[in-house]
Amino acid sequence: MRINLTSVFVDDQEVAKRFYTEVLGFLLKHDIPMGEDRWLTVVSPERPDGTELVLEPSGHPAVQPYKTALVQDGIPATAFAVDDVRAEYERLRGLGVRFTQEPADMGPVTVAVFDDTCGNLIQIMQGDMV
């Protein structure tokens, strides 16, 4: 058994597509119309055949309260591994990304948290647990 797909709920799939590809640097894997929404996935350029991140529409009534509670409590919806958190922090800040937590050493990992412009906090991390 292996993880094939994971999801993050997004407020607007088109905005998410641009942010996750043009800013974060993921590659578009699937963009398939499905009624009002799309089957929209991205992958790491380092592993184009690896785990896909579904940019899932936030239409279900349970999603917005869930996302709001996570953001209010400062809890990231997911985490991405990077080789150098501080360098990625500087790169993303230079592209206008708003961070809610600057790089911080937390034992065996270094983390930072940013707003994905789609209703989520996302953590980037490097270290022994990654």
GROMACS .gro file of C-alpha atoms in nm:
model
  130
    1MET     CA    1   0.000   0.000   0.000
    2ARG     CA    2   0.118   0.354  -0.077
    3ILE     CA    3  -0.022   0.705  -0.073
    4ASN     CA    4  -0.135   0.800  -0.423
    5LEU     CA    5  -0.350   1.111  -0.367
    6THR     CA    6  -0.390   1.364  -0.092
    7SER     CA    7  -0.613   1.671  -0.092
    8VAL     CA    8  -0.622   2.031   0.017
    9PHE     CA    9  -0.956   2.215   0.004
   10VAL     CA   10  -0.934   2.539  -0.195
   11ASP     CA   11  -1.175   2.832  -0.219
   12ASP     CA   12  -1.119   2.881  -0.592
   13GLN     CA   13  -0.967   2.613  -0.813
   14GLU     CA   14  -0.837   2.856  -1.077
   15VAL     CA   15  -0.663   3.073  -0.816
   16ALA     CA   16  -0.524   2.755  -0.656
   17LYS     CA   17  -0.400   2.625  -0.991
   18ARG     CA   18  -0.206   2.947  -1.053
   19PHE     CA   19  -0.065   2.965  -0.699
   20TYR     CA   20   0.040   2.601  -0.673
   21THR     CA   21   0.200   2.596  -1.020
   22GLU     CA   22   0.327   2.950  -1.086
   23VAL     CA   23   0.431   3.040  -0.729
   24LEU     CA   24   0.507   2.713  -0.553
   25GLY     CA   25   0.643   2.546  -0.867
   26PHE     CA   26   0.435   2.227  -0.876
   27LEU     CA   27   0.349   2.073  -1.213
   28LEU     CA   28  -0.008   2.042  -1.334
   29LYS     CA   29  -0.094   1.672  -1.362
   30HIS     CA   30  -0.470   1.668  -1.430
   31ASP     CA   31  -0.725   1.938  -1.508
   32ILE     CA   32  -1.046   1.760  -1.602
   33PRO     CA   33  -1.385   1.936  -1.604
   34MET     CA   34  -1.641   1.768  -1.378
   35GLY     CA   35  -1.954   1.981  -1.389
   36GLU     CA   36  -1.901   2.309  -1.199
   37ASP     CA   37  -1.570   2.185  -1.057
   38ARG     CA   38  -1.263   2.008  -1.192
   39TRP     CA   39  -1.045   1.711  -1.109
   40LEU     CA   40  -0.737   1.926  -1.054
   41THR     CA   41  -0.409   1.777  -0.936
   42VAL     CA   42  -0.048   1.889  -0.912
   43VAL     CA   43   0.276   1.700  -0.851
   44SER     CA   44   0.630   1.778  -0.748
   45PRO     CA   45   0.862   1.844  -1.044
   46GLU     CA   46   1.108   1.617  -0.862
   47ARG     CA   47   0.856   1.329  -0.871
   48PRO     CA   48   0.616   1.382  -1.161
   49ASP     CA   49   0.486   1.027  -1.125
   50GLY     CA   50   0.464   1.052  -0.745
   51THR     CA   51   0.188   1.146  -0.506
   52GLU     CA   52  -0.067   1.388  -0.649
   53LEU     CA   53  -0.211   1.680  -0.454
   54VAL     CA   54  -0.580   1.728  -0.535
   55LEU     CA   55  -0.686   2.093  -0.530
   56GLU     CA   56  -1.028   1.999  -0.399
   57PRO     CA   57  -1.323   2.240  -0.421
   58SER     CA   58  -1.454   2.367  -0.086
   59GLY     CA   59  -1.822   2.325  -0.172
   60HIS     CA   60  -1.922   2.074   0.097
   61PRO     CA   61  -2.090   2.250   0.395
   62ALA     CA   62  -1.847   2.096   0.645
   63VAL     CA   63  -1.537   2.229   0.469
   64GLN     CA   64  -1.556   2.602   0.544
   65PRO     CA   65  -1.597   2.566   0.924
   66TYR     CA   66  -1.313   2.311   0.924
   67LYS     CA   67  -1.080   2.538   0.723
   68THR     CA   68  -1.171   2.845   0.927
   69ALA     CA   69  -1.100   2.664   1.255
   70LEU     CA   70  -0.761   2.543   1.131
   71VAL     CA   71  -0.656   2.890   1.016
   72GLN     CA   72  -0.781   3.058   1.335
   73ASP     CA   73  -0.577   2.810   1.542
   74GLY     CA   74  -0.271   2.848   1.315
   75ILE     CA   75  -0.278   2.483   1.207
   76PRO     CA   76  -0.143   2.403   0.859
   77ALA     CA   77  -0.368   2.198   0.631
   78THR     CA   78  -0.064   2.005   0.506
   79ALA     CA   79   0.316   2.018   0.492
   80PHE     CA   80   0.564   2.008   0.206
   81ALA     CA   81   0.927   1.900   0.233
   82VAL     CA   82   1.195   2.138   0.107
   83ASP     CA   83   1.574   2.114   0.101
   84ASP     CA   84   1.627   2.453   0.266
   85VAL     CA   85   1.339   2.621   0.453
   86ARG     CA   86   1.516   2.954   0.485
   87ALA     CA   87   1.599   2.974   0.114
   88GLU     CA   88   1.245   2.873   0.017
   89TYR     CA   89   1.105   3.128   0.263
   90GLU     CA   90   1.309   3.404   0.096
   91ARG     CA   91   1.214   3.287  -0.255
   92LEU     CA   92   0.842   3.277  -0.173
   93ARG     CA   93   0.848   3.609   0.015
   94GLY     CA   94   1.007   3.760  -0.293
   95LEU     CA   95   0.706   3.639  -0.490
   96GLY     CA   96   0.467   3.807  -0.246
   97VAL     CA   97   0.370   3.503  -0.038
   98ARG     CA   98   0.248   3.598   0.311
   99PHE     CA   99   0.400   3.394   0.591
  100THR     CA  100   0.227   3.349   0.926
  101GLN     CA  101   0.536   3.188   1.078
  102GLU     CA  102   0.894   3.267   0.983
  103PRO     CA  103   1.147   2.982   0.972
  104ALA     CA  104   1.190   2.829   1.316
  105ASP     CA  105   1.400   2.543   1.444
  106MET     CA  106   1.183   2.284   1.617
  107GLY     CA  107   1.411   2.006   1.730
  108PRO     CA  108   1.495   1.783   1.436
  109VAL     CA  109   1.309   2.002   1.182
  110THR     CA  110   1.298   2.361   1.064
  111VAL     CA  111   0.954   2.487   0.963
  112ALA     CA  112   0.776   2.793   0.826
  113VAL     CA  113   0.405   2.848   0.754
  114PHE     CA  114   0.243   3.050   0.475
  115ASP     CA  115  -0.104   3.142   0.347
  116ASP     CA  116  -0.182   2.968   0.018
  117THR     CA  117  -0.431   3.242  -0.091
  118CYS     CA  118  -0.698   2.971  -0.111
  119GLY     CA  119  -0.806   2.953   0.254
  120ASN     CA  120  -0.527   2.738   0.397
  121LEU     CA  121  -0.208   2.758   0.593
  122ILE     CA  122   0.068   2.542   0.448
  123GLN     CA  123   0.385   2.436   0.630
  124ILE     CA  124   0.720   2.386   0.463
  125MET     CA  125   0.976   2.180   0.649
  126GLN     CA  126   1.324   2.035   0.630
  127GLY     CA  127   1.513   1.802   0.858
  128ASP     CA  128   1.536   1.451   0.997
  129MET     CA  129   1.160   1.387   0.997
  130VAL     CA  130   1.120   1.477   0.631
   0.00000   0.00000   0.00000
